[in-house]
């Protein structure tokens, strides 16, 4: 690799504030904010909106929303199934 053209790669804490969850990993992301971690060291922290703890795909809490009455509109247009 050419020296001086790659971003620094080091430990960073990613924090999901919605789920009150944080994890330490390595990344090229940087931040001005820092956090004191469980091992006693201080690491840069990056706040994220969603993580595996709060994402509906991982938690199994996904909800199907009928926001515009699509099911009812479909049934009016094409008839209800088994209504013969």
PDB file of C-alpha atoms in Angstrom:
ATOM      1  CA  UNK A   1       0.000   0.000   0.000  1.00  0.00           C
ATOM      2  CA  UNK A   2       1.141   3.525  -0.688  1.00  0.00           C
ATOM      3  CA  UNK A   3       1.904   5.413   2.518  1.00  0.00           C
ATOM      4  CA  UNK A   4      -0.093   8.506   3.376  1.00  0.00           C
ATOM      5  CA  UNK A   5      -3.139   7.995   1.121  1.00  0.00           C
ATOM      6  CA  UNK A   6      -5.289   5.741   3.306  1.00  0.00           C
ATOM      7  CA  UNK A   7      -7.395   6.934   6.256  1.00  0.00           C
ATOM      8  CA  UNK A   8      -6.381   5.776   9.699  1.00  0.00           C
ATOM      9  CA  UNK A   9      -8.040   2.563  10.843  1.00  0.00           C
ATOM     10  CA  UNK A  10      -8.591   2.247  14.564  1.00  0.00           C
ATOM     11  CA  UNK A  11     -10.993   1.432  17.378  1.00  0.00           C
ATOM     12  CA  UNK A  12     -14.311   3.323  17.372  1.00  0.00           C
ATOM     13  CA  UNK A  13     -17.434   2.947  19.514  1.00  0.00           C
ATOM     14  CA  UNK A  14     -20.750   2.953  17.650  1.00  0.00           C
ATOM     15  CA  UNK A  15     -23.678   3.930  19.881  1.00  0.00           C
ATOM     16  CA  UNK A  16     -27.368   3.350  19.159  1.00  0.00           C
ATOM     17  CA  UNK A  17     -29.089   5.848  21.417  1.00  0.00           C
ATOM     18  CA  UNK A  18     -32.590   4.540  20.678  1.00  0.00           C
ATOM     19  CA  UNK A  19     -31.764   1.086  22.052  1.00  0.00           C
ATOM     20  CA  UNK A  20     -29.185   2.222  24.615  1.00  0.00           C
ATOM     21  CA  UNK A  21     -26.614  -0.091  23.020  1.00  0.00           C
ATOM     22  CA  UNK A  22     -22.975   0.499  22.111  1.00  0.00           C
ATOM     23  CA  UNK A  23     -20.272  -1.704  20.641  1.00  0.00           C
ATOM     24  CA  UNK A  24     -16.553  -1.319  20.064  1.00  0.00           C
ATOM     25  CA  UNK A  25     -15.139  -2.156  16.656  1.00  0.00           C
ATOM     26  CA  UNK A  26     -12.502  -0.929  14.233  1.00  0.00           C
ATOM     27  CA  UNK A  27     -13.353   1.619  11.555  1.00  0.00           C
ATOM     28  CA  UNK A  28     -12.019   4.491   9.484  1.00  0.00           C
ATOM     29  CA  UNK A  29     -14.794   6.773  10.792  1.00  0.00           C
ATOM     30  CA  UNK A  30     -13.767   9.558  13.117  1.00  0.00           C
ATOM     31  CA  UNK A  31     -15.560  11.761  15.585  1.00  0.00           C
ATOM     32  CA  UNK A  32     -14.819  14.716  17.852  1.00  0.00           C
ATOM     33  CA  UNK A  33     -16.900  13.120  20.615  1.00  0.00           C
ATOM     34  CA  UNK A  34     -15.282  10.523  22.869  1.00  0.00           C
ATOM     35  CA  UNK A  35     -16.483   7.961  25.375  1.00  0.00           C
ATOM     36  CA  UNK A  36     -14.838   6.148  28.283  1.00  0.00           C
ATOM     37  CA  UNK A  37     -15.213   2.453  27.482  1.00  0.00           C
ATOM     38  CA  UNK A  38     -15.500  -0.542  29.825  1.00  0.00           C
ATOM     39  CA  UNK A  39     -11.785  -1.333  29.495  1.00  0.00           C
ATOM     40  CA  UNK A  40     -10.841   2.088  30.892  1.00  0.00           C
ATOM     41  CA  UNK A  41      -9.690   3.553  27.566  1.00  0.00           C
ATOM     42  CA  UNK A  42     -11.185   6.537  25.765  1.00  0.00           C
ATOM     43  CA  UNK A  43     -12.397   6.005  22.200  1.00  0.00           C
ATOM     44  CA  UNK A  44     -14.121   8.182  19.597  1.00  0.00           C
ATOM     45  CA  UNK A  45     -17.877   7.581  19.536  1.00  0.00           C
ATOM     46  CA  UNK A  46     -20.191   7.685  16.511  1.00  0.00           C
ATOM     47  CA  UNK A  47     -23.942   7.924  17.165  1.00  0.00           C
ATOM     48  CA  UNK A  48     -26.077   5.871  14.778  1.00  0.00           C
ATOM     49  CA  UNK A  49     -29.846   5.946  14.316  1.00  0.00           C
ATOM     50  CA  UNK A  50     -30.315   2.202  14.060  1.00  0.00           C
ATOM     51  CA  UNK A  51     -28.321  -0.940  14.803  1.00  0.00           C
ATOM     52  CA  UNK A  52     -28.913  -4.669  14.978  1.00  0.00           C
ATOM     53  CA  UNK A  53     -30.493  -4.177  18.417  1.00  0.00           C
ATOM     54  CA  UNK A  54     -33.160  -1.718  17.278  1.00  0.00           C
ATOM     55  CA  UNK A  55     -33.720  -2.719  13.626  1.00  0.00           C
ATOM     56  CA  UNK A  56     -37.085  -4.490  13.081  1.00  0.00           C
ATOM     57  CA  UNK A  57     -35.489  -7.122  10.821  1.00  0.00           C
ATOM     58  CA  UNK A  58     -33.258  -8.359  13.654  1.00  0.00           C
ATOM     59  CA  UNK A  59     -35.690  -7.880  16.520  1.00  0.00           C
ATOM     60  CA  UNK A  60     -38.714  -9.502  14.844  1.00  0.00           C
ATOM     61  CA  UNK A  61     -40.964  -6.567  15.711  1.00  0.00           C
ATOM     62  CA  UNK A  62     -41.766  -5.542  12.161  1.00  0.00           C
ATOM     63  CA  UNK A  63     -45.334  -4.382  11.639  1.00  0.00           C
ATOM     64  CA  UNK A  64     -47.266  -4.312   8.414  1.00  0.00           C
ATOM     65  CA  UNK A  65     -48.960  -0.949   8.082  1.00  0.00           C
ATOM     66  CA  UNK A  66     -51.869  -0.374   5.730  1.00  0.00           C
ATOM     67  CA  UNK A  67     -51.266   3.332   5.410  1.00  0.00           C
ATOM     68  CA  UNK A  68     -53.598   4.146   2.534  1.00  0.00           C
ATOM     69  CA  UNK A  69     -56.305   1.495   2.818  1.00  0.00           C
ATOM     70  CA  UNK A  70     -54.687  -0.515   0.050  1.00  0.00           C
ATOM     71  CA  UNK A  71     -56.256  -3.802   1.099  1.00  0.00           C
ATOM     72  CA  UNK A  72     -59.753  -2.332   1.171  1.00  0.00           C
ATOM     73  CA  UNK A  73     -59.229  -0.599  -2.155  1.00  0.00           C
ATOM     74  CA  UNK A  74     -58.016  -3.865  -3.699  1.00  0.00           C
ATOM     75  CA  UNK A  75     -61.040  -5.740  -2.341  1.00  0.00           C
ATOM     76  CA  UNK A  76     -63.436  -3.103  -3.709  1.00  0.00           C
ATOM     77  CA  UNK A  77     -61.813  -3.203  -7.099  1.00  0.00           C
ATOM     78  CA  UNK A  78     -61.401  -6.953  -7.523  1.00  0.00           C
ATOM     79  CA  UNK A  79     -63.858  -8.372  -5.019  1.00  0.00           C
ATOM     80  CA  UNK A  80     -63.255 -10.194  -1.830  1.00  0.00           C
ATOM     81  CA  UNK A  81     -61.694 -13.643  -1.982  1.00  0.00           C
ATOM     82  CA  UNK A  82     -64.210 -16.413  -1.402  1.00  0.00           C
ATOM     83  CA  UNK A  83     -67.235 -14.097  -1.680  1.00  0.00           C
ATOM     84  CA  UNK A  84     -68.789 -16.163  -4.466  1.00  0.00           C
TER      85      UNK A  84
END
